[in-house]
Each structure stands twice: as structure tokens, then as C-alpha cells.
PDB file of C-alpha atoms and ligand atoms in Angstrom:
ATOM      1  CA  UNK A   1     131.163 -10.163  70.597  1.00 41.00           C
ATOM      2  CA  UNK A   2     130.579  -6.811  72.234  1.00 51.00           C
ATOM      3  CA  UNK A   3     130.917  -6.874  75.955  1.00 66.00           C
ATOM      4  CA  UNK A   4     127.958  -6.180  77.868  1.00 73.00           C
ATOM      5  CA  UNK A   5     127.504  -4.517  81.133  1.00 77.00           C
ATOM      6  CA  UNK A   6     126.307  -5.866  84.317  1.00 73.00           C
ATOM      7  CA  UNK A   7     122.716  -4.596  84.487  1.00 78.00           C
ATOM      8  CA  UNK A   8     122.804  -6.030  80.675  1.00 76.00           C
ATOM      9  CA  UNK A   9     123.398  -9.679  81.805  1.00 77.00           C
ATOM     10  CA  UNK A  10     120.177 -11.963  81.394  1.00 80.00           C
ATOM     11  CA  UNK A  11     119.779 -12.923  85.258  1.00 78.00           C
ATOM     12  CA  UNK A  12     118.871  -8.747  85.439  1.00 82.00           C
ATOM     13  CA  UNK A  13     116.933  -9.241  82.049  1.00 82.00           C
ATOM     14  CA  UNK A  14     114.327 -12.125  80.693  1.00 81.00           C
ATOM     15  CA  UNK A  15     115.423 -14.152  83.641  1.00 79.00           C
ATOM     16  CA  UNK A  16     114.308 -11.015  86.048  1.00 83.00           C
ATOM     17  CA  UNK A  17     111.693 -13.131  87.785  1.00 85.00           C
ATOM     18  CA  UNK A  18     114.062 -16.059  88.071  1.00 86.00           C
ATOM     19  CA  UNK A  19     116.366 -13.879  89.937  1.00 83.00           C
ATOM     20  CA  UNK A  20     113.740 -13.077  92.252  1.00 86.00           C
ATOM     21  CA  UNK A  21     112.697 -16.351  93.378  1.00 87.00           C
ATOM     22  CA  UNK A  22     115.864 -17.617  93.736  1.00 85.00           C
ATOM     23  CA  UNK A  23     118.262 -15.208  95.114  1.00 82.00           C
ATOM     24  CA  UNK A  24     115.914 -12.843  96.407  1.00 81.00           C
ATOM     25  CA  UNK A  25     114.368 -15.374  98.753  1.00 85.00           C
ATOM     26  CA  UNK A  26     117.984 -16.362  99.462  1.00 87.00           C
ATOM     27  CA  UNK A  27     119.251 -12.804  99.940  1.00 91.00           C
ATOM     28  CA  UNK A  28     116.215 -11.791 102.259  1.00 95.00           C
ATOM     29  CA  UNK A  29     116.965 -12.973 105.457  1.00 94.00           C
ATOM     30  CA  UNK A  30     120.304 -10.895 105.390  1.00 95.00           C
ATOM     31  CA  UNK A  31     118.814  -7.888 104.236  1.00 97.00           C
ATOM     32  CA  UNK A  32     116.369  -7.852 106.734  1.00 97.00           C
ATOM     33  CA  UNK A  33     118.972  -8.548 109.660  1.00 96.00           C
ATOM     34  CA  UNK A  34     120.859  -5.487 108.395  1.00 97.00           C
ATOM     35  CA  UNK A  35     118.354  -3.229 108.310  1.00 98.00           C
ATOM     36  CA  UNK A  36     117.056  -4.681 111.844  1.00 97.00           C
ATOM     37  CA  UNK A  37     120.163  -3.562 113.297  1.00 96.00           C
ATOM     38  CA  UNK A  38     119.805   0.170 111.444  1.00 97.00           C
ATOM     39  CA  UNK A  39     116.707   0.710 113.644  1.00 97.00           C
ATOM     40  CA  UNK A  40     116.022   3.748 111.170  1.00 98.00           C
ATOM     41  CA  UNK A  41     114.486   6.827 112.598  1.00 98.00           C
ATOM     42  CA  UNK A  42     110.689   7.978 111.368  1.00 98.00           C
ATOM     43  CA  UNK A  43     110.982  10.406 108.366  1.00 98.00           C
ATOM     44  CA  UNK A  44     114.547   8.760 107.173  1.00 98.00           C
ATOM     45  CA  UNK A  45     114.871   9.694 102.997  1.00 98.00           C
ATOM     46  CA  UNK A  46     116.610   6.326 101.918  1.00 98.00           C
ATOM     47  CA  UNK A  47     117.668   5.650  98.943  1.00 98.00           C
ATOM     48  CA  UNK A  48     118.838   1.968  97.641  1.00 98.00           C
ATOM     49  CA  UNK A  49     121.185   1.675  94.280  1.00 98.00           C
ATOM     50  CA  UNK A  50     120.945  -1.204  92.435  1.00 97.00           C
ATOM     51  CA  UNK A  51     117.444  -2.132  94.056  1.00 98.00           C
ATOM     52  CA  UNK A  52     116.802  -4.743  91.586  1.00 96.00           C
ATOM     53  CA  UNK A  53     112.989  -6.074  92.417  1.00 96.00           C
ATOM     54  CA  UNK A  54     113.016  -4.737  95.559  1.00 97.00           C
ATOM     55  CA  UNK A  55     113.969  -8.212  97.454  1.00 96.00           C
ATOM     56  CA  UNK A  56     115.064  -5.722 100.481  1.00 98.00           C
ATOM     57  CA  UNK A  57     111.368  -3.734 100.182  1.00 98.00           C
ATOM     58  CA  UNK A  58     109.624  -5.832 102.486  1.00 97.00           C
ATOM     59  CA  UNK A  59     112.310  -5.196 105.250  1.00 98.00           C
ATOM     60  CA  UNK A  60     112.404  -1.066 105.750  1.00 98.00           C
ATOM     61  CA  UNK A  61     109.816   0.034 108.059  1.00 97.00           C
ATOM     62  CA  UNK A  62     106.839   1.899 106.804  1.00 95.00           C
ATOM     63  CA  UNK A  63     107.713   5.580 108.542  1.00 98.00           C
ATOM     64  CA  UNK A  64     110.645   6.069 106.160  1.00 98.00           C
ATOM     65  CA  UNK A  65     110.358   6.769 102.518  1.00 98.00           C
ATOM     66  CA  UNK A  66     112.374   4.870 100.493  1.00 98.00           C
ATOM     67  CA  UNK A  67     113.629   5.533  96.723  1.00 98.00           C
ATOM     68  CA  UNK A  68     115.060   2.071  94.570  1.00 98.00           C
ATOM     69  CA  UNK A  69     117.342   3.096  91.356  1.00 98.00           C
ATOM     70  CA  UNK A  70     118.491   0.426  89.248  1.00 97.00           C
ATOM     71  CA  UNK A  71     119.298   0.197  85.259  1.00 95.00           C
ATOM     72  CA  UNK A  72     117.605  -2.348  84.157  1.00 94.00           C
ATOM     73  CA  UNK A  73     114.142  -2.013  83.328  1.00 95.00           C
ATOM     74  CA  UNK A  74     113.167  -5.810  83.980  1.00 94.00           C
ATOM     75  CA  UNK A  75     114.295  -6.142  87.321  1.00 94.00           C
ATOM     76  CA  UNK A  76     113.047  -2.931  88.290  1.00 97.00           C
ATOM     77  CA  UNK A  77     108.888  -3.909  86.642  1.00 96.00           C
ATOM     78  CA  UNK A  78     109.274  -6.433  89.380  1.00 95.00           C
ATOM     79  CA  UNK A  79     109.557  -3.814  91.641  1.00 97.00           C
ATOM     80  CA  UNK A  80     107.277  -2.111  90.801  1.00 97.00           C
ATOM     81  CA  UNK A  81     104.503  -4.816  90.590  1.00 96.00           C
ATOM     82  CA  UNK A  82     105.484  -5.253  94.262  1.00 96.00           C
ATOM     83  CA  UNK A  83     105.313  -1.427  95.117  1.00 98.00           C
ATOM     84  CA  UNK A  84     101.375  -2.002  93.765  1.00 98.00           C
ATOM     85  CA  UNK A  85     100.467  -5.478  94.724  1.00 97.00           C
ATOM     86  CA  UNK A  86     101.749  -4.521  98.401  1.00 97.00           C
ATOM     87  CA  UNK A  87     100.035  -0.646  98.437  1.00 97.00           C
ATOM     88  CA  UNK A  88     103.202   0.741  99.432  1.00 97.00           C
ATOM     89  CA  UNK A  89     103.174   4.087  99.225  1.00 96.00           C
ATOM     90  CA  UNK A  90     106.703   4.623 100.884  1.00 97.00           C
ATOM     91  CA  UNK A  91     108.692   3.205  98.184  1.00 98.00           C
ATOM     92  CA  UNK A  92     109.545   4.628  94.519  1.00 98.00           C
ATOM     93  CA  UNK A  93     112.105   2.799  92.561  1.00 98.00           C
ATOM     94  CA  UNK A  94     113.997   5.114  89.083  1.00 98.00           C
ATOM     95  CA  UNK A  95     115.773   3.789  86.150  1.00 98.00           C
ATOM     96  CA  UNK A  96     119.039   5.646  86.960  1.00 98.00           C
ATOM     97  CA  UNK A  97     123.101   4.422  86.596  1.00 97.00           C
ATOM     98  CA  UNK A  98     124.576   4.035  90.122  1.00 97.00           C
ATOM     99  CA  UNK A  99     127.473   5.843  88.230  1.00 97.00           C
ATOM    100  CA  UNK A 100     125.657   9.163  87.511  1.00 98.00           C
ATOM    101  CA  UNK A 101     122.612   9.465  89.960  1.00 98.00           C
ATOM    102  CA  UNK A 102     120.825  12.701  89.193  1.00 98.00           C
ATOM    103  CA  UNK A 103     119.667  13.361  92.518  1.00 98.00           C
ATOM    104  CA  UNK A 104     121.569  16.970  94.706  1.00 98.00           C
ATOM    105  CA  UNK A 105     123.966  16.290  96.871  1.00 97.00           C
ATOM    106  CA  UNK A 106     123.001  15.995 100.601  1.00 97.00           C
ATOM    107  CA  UNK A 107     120.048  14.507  99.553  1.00 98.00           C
ATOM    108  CA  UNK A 108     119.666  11.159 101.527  1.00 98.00           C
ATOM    109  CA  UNK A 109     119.926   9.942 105.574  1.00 98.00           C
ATOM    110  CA  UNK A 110     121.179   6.280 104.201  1.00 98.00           C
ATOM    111  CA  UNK A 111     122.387   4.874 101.296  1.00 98.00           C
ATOM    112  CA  UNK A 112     121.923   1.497 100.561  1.00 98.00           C
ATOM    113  CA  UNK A 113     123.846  -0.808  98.641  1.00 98.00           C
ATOM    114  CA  UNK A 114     122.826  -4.727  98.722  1.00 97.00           C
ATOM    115  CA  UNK A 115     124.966  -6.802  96.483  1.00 95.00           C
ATOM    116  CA  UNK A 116     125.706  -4.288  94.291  1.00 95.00           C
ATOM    117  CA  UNK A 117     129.598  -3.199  94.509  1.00 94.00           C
ATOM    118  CA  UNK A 118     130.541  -6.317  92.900  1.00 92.00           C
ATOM    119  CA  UNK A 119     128.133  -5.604  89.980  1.00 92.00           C
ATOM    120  CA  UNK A 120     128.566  -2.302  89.196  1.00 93.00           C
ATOM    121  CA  UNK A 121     131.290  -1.153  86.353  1.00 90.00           C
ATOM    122  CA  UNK A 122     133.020   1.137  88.544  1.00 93.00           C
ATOM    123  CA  UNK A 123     132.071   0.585  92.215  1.00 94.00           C
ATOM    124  CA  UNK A 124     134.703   3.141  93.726  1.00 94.00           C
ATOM    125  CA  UNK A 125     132.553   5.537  91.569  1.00 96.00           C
ATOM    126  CA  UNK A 126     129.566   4.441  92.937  1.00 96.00           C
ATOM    127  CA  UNK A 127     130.498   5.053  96.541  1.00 96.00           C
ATOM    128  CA  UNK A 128     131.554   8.659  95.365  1.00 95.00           C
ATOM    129  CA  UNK A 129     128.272   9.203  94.498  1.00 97.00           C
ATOM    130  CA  UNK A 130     126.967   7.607  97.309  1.00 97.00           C
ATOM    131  CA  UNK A 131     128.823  10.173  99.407  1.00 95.00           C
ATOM    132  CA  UNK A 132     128.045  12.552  97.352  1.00 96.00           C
ATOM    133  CA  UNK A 133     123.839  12.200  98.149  1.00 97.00           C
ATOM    134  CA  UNK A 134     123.934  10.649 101.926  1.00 97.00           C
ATOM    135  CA  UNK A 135     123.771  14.110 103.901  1.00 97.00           C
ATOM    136  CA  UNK A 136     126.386  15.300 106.243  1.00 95.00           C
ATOM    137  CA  UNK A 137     126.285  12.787 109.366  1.00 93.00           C
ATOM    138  CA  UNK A 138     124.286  10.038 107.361  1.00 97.00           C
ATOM    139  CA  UNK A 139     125.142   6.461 106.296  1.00 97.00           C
ATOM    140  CA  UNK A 140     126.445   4.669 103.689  1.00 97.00           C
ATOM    141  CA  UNK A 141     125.907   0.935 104.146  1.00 98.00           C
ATOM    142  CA  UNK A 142     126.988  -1.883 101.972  1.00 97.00           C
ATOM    143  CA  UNK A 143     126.235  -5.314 102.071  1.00 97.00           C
ATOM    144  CA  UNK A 144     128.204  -7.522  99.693  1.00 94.00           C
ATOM    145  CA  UNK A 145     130.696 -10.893  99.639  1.00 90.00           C
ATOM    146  CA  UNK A 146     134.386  -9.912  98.670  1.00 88.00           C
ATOM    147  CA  UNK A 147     137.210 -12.246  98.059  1.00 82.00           C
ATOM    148  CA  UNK A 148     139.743 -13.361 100.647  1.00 69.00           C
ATOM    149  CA  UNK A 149     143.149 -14.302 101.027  1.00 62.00           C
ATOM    150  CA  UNK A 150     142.435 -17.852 102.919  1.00 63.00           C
ATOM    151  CA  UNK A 151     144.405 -20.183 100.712  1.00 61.00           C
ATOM    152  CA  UNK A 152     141.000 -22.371  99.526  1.00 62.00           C
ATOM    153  CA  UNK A 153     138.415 -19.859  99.616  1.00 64.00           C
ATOM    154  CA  UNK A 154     140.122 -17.305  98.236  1.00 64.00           C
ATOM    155  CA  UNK A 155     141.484 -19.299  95.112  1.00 70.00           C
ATOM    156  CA  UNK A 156     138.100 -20.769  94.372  1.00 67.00           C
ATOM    157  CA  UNK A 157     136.523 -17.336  94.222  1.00 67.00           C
ATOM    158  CA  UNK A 158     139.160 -15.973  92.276  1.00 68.00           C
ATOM    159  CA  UNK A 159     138.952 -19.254  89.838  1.00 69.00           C
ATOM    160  CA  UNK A 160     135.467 -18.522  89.408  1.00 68.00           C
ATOM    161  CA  UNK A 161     135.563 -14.879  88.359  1.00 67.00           C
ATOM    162  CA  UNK A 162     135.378 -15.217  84.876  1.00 66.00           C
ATOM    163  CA  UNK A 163     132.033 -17.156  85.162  1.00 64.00           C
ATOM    164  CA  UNK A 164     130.666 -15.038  87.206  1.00 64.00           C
ATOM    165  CA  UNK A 165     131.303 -11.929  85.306  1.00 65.00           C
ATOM    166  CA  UNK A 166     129.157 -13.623  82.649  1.00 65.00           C
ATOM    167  CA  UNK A 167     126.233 -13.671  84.717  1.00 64.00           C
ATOM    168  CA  UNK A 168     126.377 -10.614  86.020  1.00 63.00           C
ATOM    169  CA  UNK A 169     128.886 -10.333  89.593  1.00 67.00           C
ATOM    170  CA  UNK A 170     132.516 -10.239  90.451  1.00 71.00           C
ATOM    171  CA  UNK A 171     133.994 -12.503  92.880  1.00 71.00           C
ATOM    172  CA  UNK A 172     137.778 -10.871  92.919  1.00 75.00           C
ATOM    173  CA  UNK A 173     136.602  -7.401  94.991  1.00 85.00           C
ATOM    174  CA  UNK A 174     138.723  -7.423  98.014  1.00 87.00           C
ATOM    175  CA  UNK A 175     137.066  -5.736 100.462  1.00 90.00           C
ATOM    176  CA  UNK A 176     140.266  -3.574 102.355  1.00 91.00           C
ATOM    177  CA  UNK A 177     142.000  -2.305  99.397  1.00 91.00           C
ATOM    178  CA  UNK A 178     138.405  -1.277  97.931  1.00 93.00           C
ATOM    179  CA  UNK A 179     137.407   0.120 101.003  1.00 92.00           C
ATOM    180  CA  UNK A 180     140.471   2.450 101.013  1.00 91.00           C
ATOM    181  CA  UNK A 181     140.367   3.760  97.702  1.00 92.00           C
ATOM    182  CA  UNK A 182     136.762   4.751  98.537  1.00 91.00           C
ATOM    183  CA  UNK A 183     138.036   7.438 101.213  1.00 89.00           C
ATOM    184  CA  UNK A 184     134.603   6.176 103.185  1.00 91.00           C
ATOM    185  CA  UNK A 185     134.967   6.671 106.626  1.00 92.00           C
ATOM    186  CA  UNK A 186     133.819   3.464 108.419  1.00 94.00           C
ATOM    187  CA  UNK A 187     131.994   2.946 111.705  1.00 94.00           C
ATOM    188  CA  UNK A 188     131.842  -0.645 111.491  1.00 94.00           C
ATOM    189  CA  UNK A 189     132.765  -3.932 109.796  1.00 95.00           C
ATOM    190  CA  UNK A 190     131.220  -7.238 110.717  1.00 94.00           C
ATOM    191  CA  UNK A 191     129.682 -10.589 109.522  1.00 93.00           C
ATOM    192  CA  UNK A 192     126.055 -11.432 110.399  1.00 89.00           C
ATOM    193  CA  UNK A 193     127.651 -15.224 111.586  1.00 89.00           C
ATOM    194  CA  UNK A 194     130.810 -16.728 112.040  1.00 86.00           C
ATOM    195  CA  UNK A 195     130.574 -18.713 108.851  1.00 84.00           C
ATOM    196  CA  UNK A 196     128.655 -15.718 106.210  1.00 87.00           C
ATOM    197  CA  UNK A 197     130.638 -15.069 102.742  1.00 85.00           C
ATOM    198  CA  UNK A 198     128.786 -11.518 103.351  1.00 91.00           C
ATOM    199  CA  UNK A 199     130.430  -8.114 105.240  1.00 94.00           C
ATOM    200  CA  UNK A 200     128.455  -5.805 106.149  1.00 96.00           C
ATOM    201  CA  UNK A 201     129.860  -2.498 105.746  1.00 96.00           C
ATOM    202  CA  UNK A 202     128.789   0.834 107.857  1.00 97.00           C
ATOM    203  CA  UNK A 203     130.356   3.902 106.788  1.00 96.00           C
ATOM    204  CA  UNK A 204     129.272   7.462 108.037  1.00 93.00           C
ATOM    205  CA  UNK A 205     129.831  10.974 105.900  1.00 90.00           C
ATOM    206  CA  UNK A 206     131.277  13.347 108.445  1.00 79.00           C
ATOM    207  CA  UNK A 207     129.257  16.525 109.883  1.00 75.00           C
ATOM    208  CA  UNK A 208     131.072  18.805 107.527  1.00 71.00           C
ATOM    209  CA  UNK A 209     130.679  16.828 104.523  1.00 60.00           C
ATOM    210  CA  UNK A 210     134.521  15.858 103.731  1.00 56.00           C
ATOM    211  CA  UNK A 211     135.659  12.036 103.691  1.00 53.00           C
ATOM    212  CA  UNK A 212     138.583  11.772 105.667  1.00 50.00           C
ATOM    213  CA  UNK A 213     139.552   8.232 105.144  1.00 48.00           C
ATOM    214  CA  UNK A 214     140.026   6.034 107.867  1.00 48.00           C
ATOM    215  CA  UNK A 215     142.130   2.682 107.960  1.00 45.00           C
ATOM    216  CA  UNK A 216     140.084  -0.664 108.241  1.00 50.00           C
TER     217      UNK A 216
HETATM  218  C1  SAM B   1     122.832  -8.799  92.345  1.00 72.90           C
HETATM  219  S1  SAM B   1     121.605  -7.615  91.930  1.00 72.90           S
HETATM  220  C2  SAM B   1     121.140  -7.020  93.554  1.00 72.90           C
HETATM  221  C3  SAM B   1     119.730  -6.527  93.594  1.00 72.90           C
HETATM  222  C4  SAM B   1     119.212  -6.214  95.013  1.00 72.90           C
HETATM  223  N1  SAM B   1     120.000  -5.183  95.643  1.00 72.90           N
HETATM  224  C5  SAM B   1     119.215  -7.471  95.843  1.00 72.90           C
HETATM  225  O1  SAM B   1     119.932  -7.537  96.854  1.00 72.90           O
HETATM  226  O2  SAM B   1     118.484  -8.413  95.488  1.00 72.90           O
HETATM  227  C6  SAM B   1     122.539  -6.252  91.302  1.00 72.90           C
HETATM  228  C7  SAM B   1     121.688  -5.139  90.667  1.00 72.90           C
HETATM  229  O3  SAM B   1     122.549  -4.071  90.279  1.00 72.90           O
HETATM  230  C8  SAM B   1     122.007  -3.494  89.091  1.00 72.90           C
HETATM  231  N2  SAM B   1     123.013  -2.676  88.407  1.00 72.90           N
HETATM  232  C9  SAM B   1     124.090  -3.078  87.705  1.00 72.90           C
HETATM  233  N3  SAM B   1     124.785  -2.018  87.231  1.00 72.90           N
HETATM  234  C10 SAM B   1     124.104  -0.915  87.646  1.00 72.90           C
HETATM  235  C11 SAM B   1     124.309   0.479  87.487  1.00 72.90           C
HETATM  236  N4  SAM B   1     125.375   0.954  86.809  1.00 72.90           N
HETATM  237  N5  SAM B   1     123.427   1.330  88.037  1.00 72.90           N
HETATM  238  C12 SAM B   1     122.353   0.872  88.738  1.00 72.90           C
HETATM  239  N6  SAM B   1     122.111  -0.447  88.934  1.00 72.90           N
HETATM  240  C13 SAM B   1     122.971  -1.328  88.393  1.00 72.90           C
HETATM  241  C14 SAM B   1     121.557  -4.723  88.304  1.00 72.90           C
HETATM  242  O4  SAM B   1     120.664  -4.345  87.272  1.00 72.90           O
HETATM  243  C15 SAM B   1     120.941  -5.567  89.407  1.00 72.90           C
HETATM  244  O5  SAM B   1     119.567  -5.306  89.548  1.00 72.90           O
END
């Protein structure tokens, strides 16, 4: 059987509104925190890759204007619906590959991605591109679960991979050696409790628009 990619996988597909009463009420909460602690300036151009229905739409204040890419077309009608039902008119979501986003570069204050580096093919490509749009001096912040070395944890995640591949994540992404490949230079690391599975990760794209890396 042909492999499939991510944003192919059924749980982004017919099961689209599944996904978004299950894990987007689950994924909320965290979202919200995150972009809480942003406190984003009036006027901010954000834009979100892998938006998926927009679980995170509810959460950005209404004096920034916010654009939501994502590749597939079910997840993103929910989205939209929302964008409608909700009169927002701060938000536009794009069919557009997280790989190969057609928008200049120095286009964005923040750059958003929510659960997404462990879904996307190539995710040290993504955070190229990333960098590429956030403008000089903006941010680049991920929010994602990555595997650890903790003998139990850590094994079960890794045991698990395989499944989880097939419905549309990774579990193996460690988040150090990833982070370091991605030349992002990083303000800040930290968990939203003691006990999360999720990092949150801030990274900034200097003044002058180069990526010096910087070690974790
Ligand atoms: C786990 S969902 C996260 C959705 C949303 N950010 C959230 O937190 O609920 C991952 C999303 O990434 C999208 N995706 C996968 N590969 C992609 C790509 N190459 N370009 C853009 N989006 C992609 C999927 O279609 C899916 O909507």
C-alpha cells in the first residue's frame, strides 16, 4: 500500500469533526495558556501552520489578525465554519504545505506552531520556513510533546511510534537534537506544569535576520 502523508491520515480527513471534539477540547486549555503568556501587541500579523479547525482560534485576541494554513481541506472547512459561525473577521485560514508556504519573507510578528512538528514530513523544513516569514525580531513559538530519555516514558513513546504514525503524529521527536538542527535561536523552554508531556518552545529571529544557533 502506498504510504500516505500526515495531513492524509483519516483523524485530519472524514474523522475531521471527531478530531475536533476530542482533542481540540483537550488541546484548548494549553493553547490558550500559551498564548496568555504571549500578551500579543495590537496590529500583530500571526500566522499559525498546521491550524487544523482552528481549536487555538478562540484564544488570540481580537486586535491581531491572524492567518491558519493547513493541507487538508476537512480540517480546515471546520475552520472555516467557525471563522463564520463566530463573525470573526480577524482570522483567515489557506490550504498551503507547511513545507512550501507561499507567503514573502519577513512577512509575520509570530509564527505559530501547535502540535504540528511531530506531524509534519519534514519539520526541520518547516521551521526554515517559519524563519523564513516571522520578521526580523519576531517569534517563532512551538508547542508540541517530544520523546524523552526517562527509562519508562521514553520507551513507551518510542514503542508506540509506529501506531501513531498511522494516525497521523510521531512520538520519537526529541526535542534538543531537533531543536539544534533547526539553527532557531531560543528565548525560552518550559512546561506549562510539572507533570505536562507538552514544551513549549519560544524562539526569536534576530534583528538582522540571520539564525545564529544557540545551545538549549
Ligand atoms: C495534530 S493536528 C494540530 C491542529 C491544531 N494546530 C491543533 O492544535 O488542534 C496537525 C495538523 O497538521 C496538518 N498538517 C500535516 N502536514 C501538514 C503540512 N505539510 N502542511 C500544513 N499542515 C499540515 C494536519 O492536516 C493537521 O491539521
Amino acid at each position: 500500500m502506498a504510504e500516505i502523508e500526515a495531513h492524509e491520515s483519516k483523524l485530519y480527513g472524514e474523522f475531521a469533526p471527531l478530531y475536533d471534539r476530542i482533542f481540540g477540547k483537550l488541546f484548548y486549555n494549553r493553547i490558550e495558556r500559551v498564548i496568555e503568556n504571549l500578551d500579543i501587541p495590537a496590529g500583530a500579523k500571526i500566522l499559525e501552520i498546521g491550524a487544523g479547525t482552528g481549536t487555538s482560534f478562540p484564544a488570540y485576541p481580537n486586535h491581531c489578525e491572524v492567518t491558519g494554513v493547513d493541507l487538508a481541506p476537512d480540517m480546515l472547512s471546520r475552520a472555516r465554519q467557525k471563522i463564520v459561525e463566530n463573525g470573526w473577521h480577524h482570522f483567515k485560514v489557506m490550504e498551503m504545505d507547511a513545507l512550501n508556504l507561499k507567503f514573502a519573507d519577513n512577512s509575520f510578528d509570530y509564527v505559530m506552531a501547535f502540535h504540528v512538528v511531530t506531524v509534519v514530513p519534514d519539520p526541520i523544513r518547516m521551521i526554515a520556513e517559519a524563519k523564513r516569514v516571522c520578521k526580523p525580531s519576531g517569534r517563532i513559538v512551538i508547542l508540541n510533546h517530544f520523546t524523552t530519555d526517562m527509562p519508562v516514558i521514553g520507551t513507551v513513546t518510542r514503542a508506540i511510534d509506529p501506531l501513531t504514525r498511522w494516525l497521523g503524529w510521531r512520538t520519537d521527536l526529541k526535542l534538543k537534537p531537533f531543536i539544534a538542527s533547526t539553527g532557531l535561536t531560543v528565548e525560552s523552554v518550559y512546561k506549562l506544569s510539572k507533570t505536562s508531556l507538552y514544551t513549549v518552545v519560544l524562539g526569536r529571529k534576530s534583528a538582522n535576520g540571520f539564525h545564529p544557533v544557540r545551545e538549549l
